[in-house]
CSV table of C-alpha atoms and ligand atoms in Angstrom, one decimal:
chain,number,residue,atom,x,y,z
N,18,MET,CA,19.7,-29.5,18.9
N,19,HIS,CA,20.5,-26.6,21.0
N,20,ARG,CA,18.3,-24.9,23.0
N,21,ALA,CA,19.6,-21.8,26.1
N,22,LEU,CA,17.3,-19.8,28.0
N,23,ALA,CA,20.2,-17.5,28.4
N,24,SER,CA,18.2,-16.2,31.5
N,25,LEU,CA,18.8,-11.8,32.1
N,26,ALA,CA,19.7,-12.1,35.9
N,27,LEU,CA,23.8,-11.8,37.1
N,28,LEU,CA,26.1,-8.8,37.4
N,29,VAL,CA,28.9,-7.9,35.2
N,30,SER,CA,30.7,-5.3,34.7
N,31,SER,CA,30.6,-4.1,31.0
N,32,THR,CA,32.2,-1.6,29.2
N,33,PHE,CA,31.0,0.4,25.9
N,34,LEU,CA,32.9,0.4,22.6
N,35,VAL,CA,32.0,2.8,19.3
N,36,SER,CA,31.9,0.0,16.3
N,37,ALA,CA,31.9,0.9,13.1
N,38,TRP,CA,28.0,1.3,10.5
N,39,ALA,CA,26.5,-2.2,10.6
N,40,GLN,CA,22.9,-3.1,8.9
N,41,PRO,CA,21.6,-3.6,7.8
N,42,ASN,CA,23.7,-5.7,5.7
N,43,HIS,CA,21.7,-7.6,3.0
N,44,PRO,CA,24.0,-10.2,1.7
N,45,PRO,CA,26.0,-9.2,-1.5
N,46,ASN,CA,24.3,-11.1,-4.3
N,47,SER,CA,20.4,-11.5,-2.9
N,48,PRO,CA,18.6,-10.9,-6.1
N,49,PRO,CA,16.3,-8.0,-5.2
N,50,ALA,CA,12.7,-9.5,-3.7
N,51,PRO,CA,9.7,-8.5,-6.1
N,52,PHE,CA,6.8,-6.5,-4.5
N,53,PHE,CA,3.6,-8.0,-3.3
N,54,GLU,CA,0.3,-7.4,-2.0
N,55,ASN,CA,-0.6,-9.2,0.4
N,56,VAL,CA,-0.4,-13.0,2.3
N,57,THR,CA,-2.0,-15.1,5.2
N,58,ILE,CA,0.5,-16.2,6.3
N,59,TRP,CA,-1.4,-18.4,9.1
N,60,ALA,CA,-4.9,-18.7,10.2
N,61,PRO,CA,-6.2,-20.3,13.7
N,62,PRO,CA,-8.1,-23.3,13.5
N,63,ALA,CA,-10.9,-23.7,14.8
N,64,SER,CA,-9.7,-26.1,17.1
N,65,TRP,CA,-8.0,-24.4,18.6
N,66,SER,CA,-9.8,-23.1,22.1
N,67,SER,CA,-9.0,-19.4,21.6
N,68,HIS,CA,-8.2,-17.5,18.1
N,69,SER,CA,-6.8,-14.4,19.1
N,70,GLY,CA,-3.8,-13.2,18.6
N,71,SER,CA,-1.1,-10.6,17.8
N,72,TYR,CA,2.9,-9.5,18.0
N,73,GLY,CA,4.0,-10.3,14.2
N,74,ARG,CA,7.3,-10.3,14.3
N,75,SER,CA,9.9,-11.5,10.8
N,76,VAL,CA,13.4,-12.3,11.0
N,77,LEU,CA,15.5,-12.1,8.1
N,78,LEU,CA,18.6,-14.1,7.7
N,79,ASN,CA,21.6,-12.0,6.3
N,80,LYS,CA,24.2,-12.4,8.8
N,81,ASP,CA,26.4,-14.3,8.1
N,82,GLY,CA,27.3,-14.5,4.8
N,83,GLU,CA,24.4,-16.2,3.3
N,84,GLN,CA,24.2,-16.8,-0.2
N,85,GLY,CA,21.6,-16.5,-2.1
N,86,ILE,CA,17.5,-15.4,-1.4
N,87,PRO,CA,18.2,-14.2,2.5
N,88,THR,CA,15.8,-17.1,4.0
N,89,MET,CA,13.2,-15.2,6.8
N,90,LEU,CA,11.7,-16.8,9.8
N,91,ALA,CA,7.6,-15.2,11.7
N,92,THR,CA,6.3,-15.8,14.5
N,93,ALA,CA,3.4,-14.5,16.6
N,94,ALA,CA,1.6,-14.7,19.8
N,95,TYR,CA,-1.4,-17.1,20.6
N,96,SER,CA,-2.9,-19.1,23.8
N,97,PRO,CA,-2.1,-23.0,21.5
N,98,PRO,CA,-3.4,-25.6,22.9
N,99,ASN,CA,-0.4,-27.7,24.6
N,100,GLY,CA,1.6,-24.6,25.2
N,101,PRO,CA,3.2,-22.5,25.3
N,102,TYR,CA,5.2,-21.5,22.2
N,103,PHE,CA,6.3,-20.2,19.7
N,104,GLN,CA,4.9,-20.7,16.3
N,105,ILE,CA,7.6,-20.9,13.3
N,106,PHE,CA,7.7,-20.3,10.2
N,107,GLU,CA,9.5,-20.1,7.4
N,108,SER,CA,10.0,-17.7,3.9
N,109,THR,CA,12.5,-18.7,1.2
N,110,ASP,CA,10.7,-16.9,-1.8
N,111,TYR,CA,11.0,-12.8,0.1
N,112,GLY,CA,7.9,-14.3,1.8
N,113,GLN,CA,5.8,-15.3,-0.2
N,114,SER,CA,4.8,-18.4,1.0
N,115,TRP,CA,5.2,-19.4,4.2
N,116,THR,CA,5.5,-23.3,6.0
N,117,MET,CA,5.3,-23.9,9.8
N,118,ILE,CA,8.6,-25.3,10.8
N,119,SER,CA,8.6,-25.7,14.3
N,120,LYS,CA,7.4,-24.9,17.9
N,121,ALA,CA,9.7,-23.2,20.3
N,122,LEU,CA,8.5,-24.1,23.7
N,123,PHE,CA,8.8,-21.9,26.5
N,124,ASP,CA,9.5,-25.2,29.1
N,125,GLY,CA,12.4,-24.4,30.7
N,126,ASN,CA,11.6,-23.0,33.8
N,127,SER,CA,9.4,-26.5,36.0
N,128,SER,CA,8.5,-23.5,38.1
N,129,LEU,CA,6.2,-21.5,35.6
N,130,THR,CA,2.8,-23.6,33.9
N,131,GLY,CA,-0.5,-22.8,32.2
N,132,GLY,CA,-0.7,-19.3,31.0
N,133,ARG,CA,0.7,-17.9,27.9
N,134,ILE,CA,4.5,-17.3,26.6
N,135,LEU,CA,4.0,-13.6,24.8
N,136,GLN,CA,5.4,-10.7,22.9
N,137,PRO,CA,8.3,-12.5,20.5
N,138,PHE,CA,11.5,-10.9,19.1
N,139,LEU,CA,12.8,-13.3,16.9
N,140,TYR,CA,17.0,-12.3,16.4
N,141,GLU,CA,20.3,-13.6,14.1
N,142,LEU,CA,23.6,-12.7,15.7
N,143,SER,CA,25.7,-11.5,13.1
N,144,GLU,CA,28.9,-13.0,15.0
N,145,ALA,CA,29.8,-15.8,17.4
N,146,TYR,CA,28.9,-14.9,21.0
N,147,GLY,CA,31.1,-18.0,22.8
N,148,LYS,CA,29.2,-21.8,21.9
N,149,TYR,CA,26.2,-19.8,19.8
N,150,PRO,CA,28.3,-18.9,16.4
N,151,ALA,CA,27.4,-16.3,14.1
N,152,GLY,CA,24.5,-17.5,11.9
N,153,THR,CA,22.3,-18.7,15.8
N,154,VAL,CA,18.5,-17.8,16.3
N,155,MET,CA,17.7,-15.9,18.5
N,156,LEU,CA,14.0,-15.9,20.2
N,157,ALA,CA,13.6,-14.2,23.0
N,158,GLY,CA,9.3,-13.8,24.3
N,159,ASN,CA,7.8,-13.0,28.2
N,160,ARG,CA,6.4,-16.1,29.3
N,161,ILE,CA,3.3,-15.6,31.7
N,162,PRO,CA,2.2,-18.5,33.9
N,163,GLY,CA,-1.8,-19.5,34.7
N,164,ASP,CA,-1.6,-17.7,37.9
N,165,SER,CA,0.1,-14.5,36.5
N,166,SER,CA,2.6,-14.2,39.4
N,167,SER,CA,5.0,-13.1,37.3
N,168,THR,CA,6.8,-12.5,33.8
N,169,ASN,CA,9.4,-14.0,32.6
N,170,ILE,CA,12.3,-13.0,29.6
N,171,GLN,CA,13.2,-16.3,28.2
N,172,MET,CA,15.1,-16.6,25.2
N,173,TYR,CA,16.5,-19.3,23.4
N,174,ALA,CA,18.8,-20.1,20.4
N,175,SER,CA,18.6,-22.0,17.3
N,176,LEU,CA,21.4,-23.4,15.5
N,177,ASP,CA,19.5,-24.8,13.4
N,178,LYS,CA,18.0,-21.5,10.9
N,179,GLY,CA,14.7,-22.6,13.5
N,180,TYR,CA,14.4,-25.8,12.7
N,181,THR,CA,14.7,-26.7,16.7
N,182,TRP,CA,15.0,-24.6,20.3
N,183,ASP,CA,16.5,-27.7,22.4
N,184,GLY,CA,19.4,-28.3,24.7
N,185,PRO,CA,19.9,-27.7,28.5
N,186,PRO,CA,18.0,-24.2,30.1
N,187,ASN,CA,19.2,-21.8,32.2
N,188,THR,CA,16.7,-21.3,33.8
N,189,THR,CA,17.7,-18.2,36.8
N,190,ASN,CA,15.2,-16.1,36.1
N,191,GLY,CA,14.1,-12.3,35.6
N,192,ALA,CA,13.7,-9.5,37.1
N,193,PRO,CA,9.7,-9.6,37.9
N,194,CYS,CA,7.9,-7.1,35.4
N,195,VAL,CA,9.8,-7.2,32.6
N,196,TRP,CA,7.9,-7.3,29.1
N,197,GLU,CA,8.2,-6.9,25.2
N,198,PRO,CA,12.2,-7.6,24.6
N,199,PHE,CA,14.4,-7.0,21.7
N,200,ILE,CA,17.5,-7.8,20.8
N,201,LEU,CA,20.4,-5.6,19.8
N,202,SER,CA,24.0,-7.1,18.7
N,203,TYR,CA,26.6,-4.0,19.2
N,204,ALA,CA,30.7,-3.6,20.0
N,205,SER,CA,31.2,-7.4,20.6
N,206,GLN,CA,27.8,-7.5,23.4
N,207,LEU,CA,24.0,-8.8,23.5
N,208,ALA,CA,21.7,-6.3,24.6
N,209,VAL,CA,17.8,-7.8,25.7
N,210,TYR,CA,16.7,-4.8,26.3
N,211,PHE,CA,13.1,-4.6,27.7
N,212,SER,CA,9.9,-2.5,29.5
N,213,ASP,CA,11.2,-3.0,33.6
N,214,GLN,CA,8.7,-2.7,35.6
N,215,SER,CA,10.7,-2.9,39.1
N,216,ASP,CA,12.0,0.0,39.2
N,217,PRO,CA,10.2,1.4,42.4
N,218,ARG,CA,10.9,5.2,41.4
N,219,TYR,CA,9.5,4.7,37.4
N,220,GLY,CA,5.7,3.9,37.4
N,221,GLN,CA,7.7,2.1,34.4
N,222,LYS,CA,11.5,2.1,32.3
N,223,LEU,CA,13.5,1.5,29.5
N,224,SER,CA,16.5,-1.2,30.2
N,225,HIS,CA,18.5,-3.4,28.2
N,226,ARG,CA,20.9,-5.9,29.4
N,227,LEU,CA,24.9,-6.6,27.9
N,228,SER,CA,26.1,-10.4,27.5
N,229,THR,CA,29.9,-10.9,25.8
N,230,SER,CA,31.1,-14.1,24.0
N,231,THR,CA,32.9,-15.6,27.1
N,232,SER,CA,29.4,-16.1,29.7
N,233,ASP,CA,28.2,-19.0,26.4
N,234,LEU,CA,25.3,-15.8,26.9
N,235,GLN,CA,24.0,-17.8,30.2
N,236,THR,CA,25.2,-14.5,32.6
N,237,TRP,CA,23.9,-11.1,32.0
N,238,SER,CA,25.0,-7.2,33.1
N,239,ALA,CA,23.4,-5.3,35.4
N,240,THR,CA,20.2,-3.8,33.9
N,241,LEU,CA,21.6,-0.5,32.4
N,242,ASP,CA,19.1,1.7,32.2
N,243,ASP,CA,17.8,3.9,28.3
N,244,VAL,CA,14.8,5.9,29.2
N,245,THR,CA,13.1,7.2,32.1
N,246,ASN,CA,10.6,9.9,33.6
N,247,THR,CA,11.4,12.5,35.9
N,248,ASN,CA,7.3,12.5,35.8
N,249,ALA,CA,7.6,8.2,37.1
N,250,THR,CA,4.1,8.4,36.4
N,251,LEU,CA,4.7,8.0,32.7
N,252,ARG,CA,4.7,4.0,31.1
N,253,PRO,CA,7.3,4.1,28.8
N,254,GLY,CA,7.4,0.3,26.2
N,255,MET,CA,7.7,-1.1,22.9
N,256,ILE,CA,11.1,-0.1,22.3
N,257,THR,CA,12.5,-0.9,19.3
N,258,ILE,CA,15.7,0.4,17.7
N,259,ALA,CA,17.3,1.5,14.4
N,260,GLN,CA,20.8,2.9,13.3
N,261,ILE,CA,19.5,5.2,10.8
N,262,GLY,CA,21.3,7.1,7.6
N,263,ASN,CA,23.9,9.5,9.4
N,264,GLY,CA,25.2,6.5,11.9
N,265,LYS,CA,24.1,7.7,15.0
N,266,TRP,CA,21.2,4.8,16.4
N,267,MET,CA,17.1,6.3,17.0
N,268,CYS,CA,14.9,4.0,20.1
N,269,SER,CA,11.6,4.3,19.6
N,270,TYR,CA,8.9,2.9,22.0
N,271,GLU,CA,5.7,4.7,24.1
N,272,MET,CA,5.0,6.7,26.7
N,273,GLY,CA,1.7,4.8,28.7
N,274,LEU,CA,-1.0,6.8,30.2
N,275,TRP,CA,0.6,9.8,28.2
N,276,PRO,CA,-1.7,12.5,28.8
N,277,ASP,CA,-3.9,13.6,25.3
N,278,SER,CA,-6.4,11.6,24.4
N,279,ALA,CA,-5.6,11.4,21.3
N,280,ALA,CA,-2.4,9.8,21.6
N,281,PRO,CA,-3.1,7.9,25.2
N,282,TYR,CA,0.9,5.9,24.2
N,283,ALA,CA,2.1,8.6,22.2
N,284,THR,CA,5.1,7.1,20.1
N,285,HIS,CA,8.7,9.3,21.2
N,286,TYR,CA,12.1,8.6,19.6
N,287,ARG,CA,15.5,9.4,20.9
N,288,ILE,CA,18.7,9.2,18.9
N,289,ALA,CA,22.2,8.8,19.7
N,290,ASP,CA,25.6,8.4,19.1
N,291,SER,CA,25.9,4.1,19.8
N,292,PRO,CA,22.2,2.8,21.1
N,293,PHE,CA,23.8,2.6,25.0
N,294,ASP,CA,23.7,5.6,24.7
N,295,PHE,CA,19.4,7.0,24.9
N,296,LEU,CA,19.2,7.3,29.0
N,297,SER,CA,21.0,10.8,28.3
N,298,ALA,CA,19.8,12.2,24.2
N,299,PRO,CA,16.4,14.4,24.5
N,300,GLU,CA,13.1,12.9,23.7
N,301,PHE,CA,10.4,13.6,20.5
N,302,GLU,CA,7.5,12.4,19.7
N,303,LEU,CA,6.1,12.2,16.9
N,304,ARG,CA,4.5,14.2,15.5
N,305,THR,CA,3.2,14.1,11.5
N,306,ASP,CA,2.5,16.5,8.9
N,307,THR,CA,-1.2,16.1,9.6
N,308,ASP,CA,-0.5,17.4,13.0
N,309,GLY,CA,-1.8,14.1,14.7
N,310,VAL,CA,0.3,12.3,17.1
N,311,SER,CA,2.1,8.6,16.3
N,312,SER,CA,0.6,6.2,18.9
N,313,ALA,CA,1.2,2.4,20.5
N,314,GLY,CA,3.4,-0.4,20.1
N,315,PRO,CA,5.4,1.2,17.6
N,316,TYR,CA,7.7,0.0,15.1
N,317,THR,CA,11.4,1.6,13.4
N,318,VAL,CA,13.5,0.4,10.3
N,319,TRP,CA,16.0,2.5,8.3
N,320,THR,CA,16.0,1.5,4.1
N,321,PRO,CA,19.2,3.5,2.1
N,322,ALA,CA,15.7,4.5,0.3
N,323,GLY,CA,13.9,7.7,-0.6
N,324,GLY,CA,17.1,10.5,-0.3
N,325,PRO,CA,20.2,11.2,0.4
N,326,HIS,CA,19.8,10.7,4.3
N,327,GLY,CA,17.8,7.8,3.2
N,328,THR,CA,14.3,7.3,5.2
N,329,ILE,CA,13.5,6.3,9.0
N,330,VAL,CA,10.0,3.6,9.2
N,331,VAL,CA,8.1,3.8,11.7
N,332,SER,CA,5.4,1.8,12.3
N,333,ASP,CA,3.1,2.2,15.6
N,334,SER,CA,-0.7,-0.3,16.4
N,335,SER,CA,-3.1,2.8,16.5
N,336,TYR,CA,-3.2,3.6,12.0
N,337,ASP,CA,-3.1,1.4,8.6
N,338,GLN,CA,-0.1,4.7,7.4
N,339,LEU,CA,3.1,4.6,7.8
N,340,PHE,CA,5.3,8.0,9.5
N,341,LEU,CA,8.6,8.9,7.6
N,342,ASN,CA,10.9,10.5,7.5
N,343,THR,CA,13.8,11.9,5.6
N,344,GLN,CA,16.5,14.3,7.5
N,345,ASN,CA,17.9,11.6,10.4
N,346,GLY,CA,15.0,12.0,12.4
N,347,ASP,CA,14.2,15.8,12.7
N,348,PRO,CA,10.7,16.0,14.5
N,349,GLY,CA,9.7,19.0,11.8
N,350,GLY,CA,9.9,16.1,9.3
N,351,TRP,CA,7.6,13.0,9.6
N,352,GLN,CA,5.3,12.2,6.5
N,353,ASN,CA,2.0,11.1,7.0
N,354,VAL,CA,1.6,8.1,4.4
N,355,THR,CA,-1.0,5.1,3.6
N,356,SER,CA,0.7,1.8,4.3
N,357,GLY,CA,-2.2,-0.5,3.0
N,358,HIS,CA,-1.6,-2.6,5.6
N,359,GLY,CA,-4.6,-2.4,8.5
N,360,VAL,CA,-3.8,-2.1,11.6
N,361,GLY,CA,-3.0,-4.1,13.8
N,362,TYR,CA,-1.2,-4.6,17.5
N,363,THR,CA,2.4,-3.7,16.7
N,364,ARG,CA,3.2,-4.8,13.0
N,365,ALA,CA,7.3,-5.5,12.6
N,366,LEU,CA,9.1,-3.7,9.4
N,367,THR,CA,11.5,-6.0,7.5
N,368,VAL,CA,14.2,-3.7,4.7
N,369,LEU,CA,13.8,-6.7,2.1
N,370,PRO,CA,16.6,-6.3,0.0
N,371,GLY,CA,17.4,-5.4,-3.9
N,372,ASN,CA,15.2,-2.5,-5.5
N,373,GLY,CA,17.9,0.2,-3.6
N,374,GLY,CA,15.6,-0.5,-0.7
N,375,LYS,CA,12.4,0.9,-1.4
N,376,LEU,CA,10.5,-2.4,-0.8
N,377,VAL,CA,9.9,-3.0,3.1
N,378,GLN,CA,7.6,-5.9,3.9
N,379,VAL,CA,5.0,-5.1,6.4
N,380,LEU,CA,4.2,-8.6,8.9
N,381,ASN,CA,1.2,-7.8,10.6
N,382,GLY,CA,-1.9,-9.7,12.9
N,383,VAL,CA,-5.2,-8.6,10.8
N,384,ALA,CA,-8.7,-9.7,11.9
N,385,GLY,CA,-9.1,-12.6,9.8
N,386,LEU,CA,-13.3,-13.1,9.0
N,387,ASN,CA,-15.6,-13.3,11.7
N,388,ALA,CA,-13.7,-11.3,13.9
N,389,GLY,CA,-15.0,-8.5,15.8
N,390,ALA,CA,-12.9,-5.2,16.6
N,391,PRO,CA,-10.7,-4.2,18.3
N,392,LEU,CA,-8.8,-5.9,14.5
N,393,GLY,CA,-5.1,-7.8,15.5
N,394,MET,CA,-5.5,-6.4,18.7
N,395,TYR,CA,-5.0,-8.8,21.9
N,396,ALA,CA,-8.8,-8.5,21.9
N,397,GLY,CA,-9.7,-9.5,18.5
N,398,LYS,CA,-11.6,-12.9,18.3
N,399,PHE,CA,-9.5,-13.9,15.1
N,400,THR,CA,-6.3,-12.6,13.4
N,401,GLU,CA,-4.2,-13.8,10.7
N,402,ILE,CA,-0.7,-13.2,10.7
N,403,THR,CA,0.0,-11.6,6.7
N,404,VAL,CA,2.6,-10.0,5.6
N,405,GLY,CA,2.7,-7.7,2.4
N,406,ASP,CA,5.2,-5.1,1.0
N,407,PHE,CA,4.7,-1.8,1.2
N,408,VAL,CA,7.1,1.4,-1.3
N,409,VAL,CA,9.5,3.6,0.6
N,410,PRO,CA,8.9,7.0,-2.4
N,411,GLY,CA,11.6,8.7,-3.8
N,412,PRO,CA,14.8,7.4,-5.3
N,413,GLU,CA,16.6,4.2,-4.8
N,414,GLY,CA,19.0,4.0,-1.9
N,415,GLY,CA,22.9,3.4,-3.4
N,416,ILE,CA,24.5,1.6,-0.4
N,417,SER,CA,26.4,-1.8,-1.9
N,418,GLY,CA,23.6,-4.6,-2.0
N,419,LEU,CA,21.0,-3.2,-1.5
E,526,LIG,C1,11.0,-19.8,37.9
E,526,LIG,O1,10.8,-18.7,37.9
E,526,LIG,C2,9.8,-17.9,38.7
E,526,LIG,C3,9.1,-16.8,38.8
E,526,LIG,O2,9.5,-16.2,38.3
E,526,LIG,C4,11.5,-17.8,39.5
E,526,LIG,O3,11.2,-17.0,40.5
E,526,LIG,C5,12.4,-18.4,40.1
E,526,LIG,O4,13.7,-18.1,40.4
E,526,LIG,C6,12.6,-19.6,38.2
E,526,LIG,N1,13.0,-21.1,38.6
E,526,LIG,C7,14.3,-20.7,39.1
E,526,LIG,C8,15.2,-22.7,38.6
E,526,LIG,O5,15.3,-19.8,37.4
E,527,LIG,C1,23.0,-19.1,34.8
E,527,LIG,O1,22.5,-18.2,34.6
E,527,LIG,C2,23.1,-17.2,36.2
E,527,LIG,C3,22.1,-15.9,36.2
E,527,LIG,O2,23.0,-15.0,35.3
E,527,LIG,C4,24.9,-17.5,36.6
E,527,LIG,O3,24.8,-17.2,37.6
E,527,LIG,C5,24.5,-18.5,36.1
E,527,LIG,O4,26.3,-19.2,36.3
E,527,LIG,C6,24.4,-19.3,34.8
E,527,LIG,N1,24.2,-21.1,35.4
E,527,LIG,C7,24.6,-21.8,33.7
E,527,LIG,C8,25.0,-22.8,34.4
E,527,LIG,O5,25.5,-20.7,33.0
E,528,LIG,C1,2.5,13.2,34.9
E,528,LIG,O1,2.1,11.6,34.0
E,528,LIG,C2,-0.1,11.8,34.1
E,528,LIG,C3,-0.1,10.7,33.9
E,528,LIG,O2,0.0,11.5,32.4
E,528,LIG,C4,-0.3,12.8,34.2
E,528,LIG,O3,-2.0,12.8,34.9
E,528,LIG,C5,0.5,14.3,35.6
E,528,LIG,O4,0.0,15.0,35.5
E,528,LIG,C6,1.3,14.6,35.3
E,528,LIG,N1,2.8,15.2,35.4
E,528,LIG,C7,2.9,16.5,36.0
E,528,LIG,C8,3.5,17.2,36.7
E,528,LIG,O5,3.0,16.5,34.4
E,529,LIG,C1,-2.2,9.9,9.3
E,529,LIG,O1,-3.7,10.2,7.8
E,529,LIG,C2,-5.1,9.5,8.2
E,529,LIG,C3,-5.3,9.8,7.5
E,529,LIG,O2,-5.8,11.4,6.9
E,529,LIG,C4,-5.0,10.4,9.5
E,529,LIG,O3,-6.4,9.5,9.7
E,529,LIG,C5,-4.7,10.5,10.9
E,529,LIG,O4,-5.5,10.6,12.0
E,529,LIG,C6,-3.2,10.5,10.5
E,529,LIG,N1,-2.1,9.7,12.0
E,529,LIG,C7,-1.7,10.2,12.9
E,529,LIG,C8,-0.6,10.6,13.6
E,529,LIG,O5,-1.1,11.8,12.1
E,530,LIG,C1,-5.0,-9.0,3.7
E,530,LIG,O1,-5.6,-10.5,4.0
E,530,LIG,C2,-6.1,-10.9,4.4
E,530,LIG,C3,-7.1,-12.2,4.9
E,530,LIG,O2,-7.4,-12.2,3.3
E,530,LIG,C4,-7.1,-9.3,4.3
E,530,LIG,O3,-8.4,-10.1,6.2
E,530,LIG,C5,-7.1,-8.0,4.6
E,530,LIG,O4,-7.4,-7.5,4.2
E,530,LIG,C6,-5.6,-7.7,3.3
E,530,LIG,N1,-4.5,-6.5,3.4
E,530,LIG,C7,-5.2,-6.1,2.6
E,530,LIG,C8,-4.0,-5.1,2.5
E,530,LIG,O5,-5.4,-6.3,1.3
């Protein structure tokens, strides 16, 4: 029906407000999710010339007063014939079974031909942004044409929960060499965070741009920095953000070219009072109680389960393990625990309703049969999208609705 290619381009002045603690916001009456071990969402058909995929992402549609079991949507990056598009899968039973409901074609800029769409991110609006009401599903991706001459973060909107991605796009494009979008609504501004290679002062930095309802998400602020380094060679990338137990916000990211051969993309994180204040916040390396350092493609969520401050759960692209912190992100508090879900190139995490927040769903690209190493990575020969639950240790959380 309506598709918005809300490009990340123009200068708009923006104000930063503080809003109340607002997540996770599961429907108050949603039934508890049942635990399950492992389900394959999808495997690429033999007829496709490429069977390699990665970057699984999912969203629980729970921000617009939905009733009953919240619908989940999932996607991952593949190279389908007649692309580039993301396949959108839907589950109405907390991830136990999935149906492909649409293909979100990233065809808004006709000058970009061939090539791929990479690095998806799904998000549900919790409030209206102009013509996009609360409940609109946003899908961002990185459109790279066949000649690899540019990278373009594009965003589409679905007004019918992921079934159609259609309508007139705004085709003004973003900065060169941008990667790995992450979407977050905060203080009535929609932020798209990304890895930004366009600033000559830094090998790469983390930035965001903001849009408000008055522009229908068509105009965007200037680039605002979130993570930069005095050592300009380093390449922070792949940001994800969650609000944690003390109401503060944590962002995690990889640090490319980190001088540690055991953690060449060492996971780092910052904690700030708002998701727009990371630039001046102190930076920590994620070192665990087994004296290892998490590395590459981290993904962070928070659940109220596990203790008075809940638990921060971080996945990465190097280990099967998840890294847990029940002390509001204290750098000495990271526990290394088995996930049982295998290694994949950046694994999405979702806190499921019920059970006091003890179930965290891990969405993964794992190597299927005939795969060849490495598992679930860009270079993998055959990648299935799989999903399964992880049980957070310790007591149930007490926040109502969970
Ligand atoms: C299409 O993408 C290219 C490459 O990023 C960009 O230079 C161009 O401005 C875009 N075209 C439109 C109409 O936005
Ligand atoms: C498209 O986006 C650009 C950049 O944000 C903006 O200047 C322009 O007004 C938008 N076009 C429409 C039709 O909204
Ligand atoms: C900056 O980072 C690079 C890449 O890890 C490293 O080789 C170099 O030694 C660092 N420079 C300083 C001054 O720390
Ligand atoms: C986590 O534990 C596993 C199993 O003991 C170990 O192989 C791995 O190196 C540890 N990872 C980190 C980041 O500590
Ligand atoms: C999940 O299922 C896939 C596909 O059957 C399999 O490759 C993978 O090893 C399974 N993972 C676990 C943790 O059982």
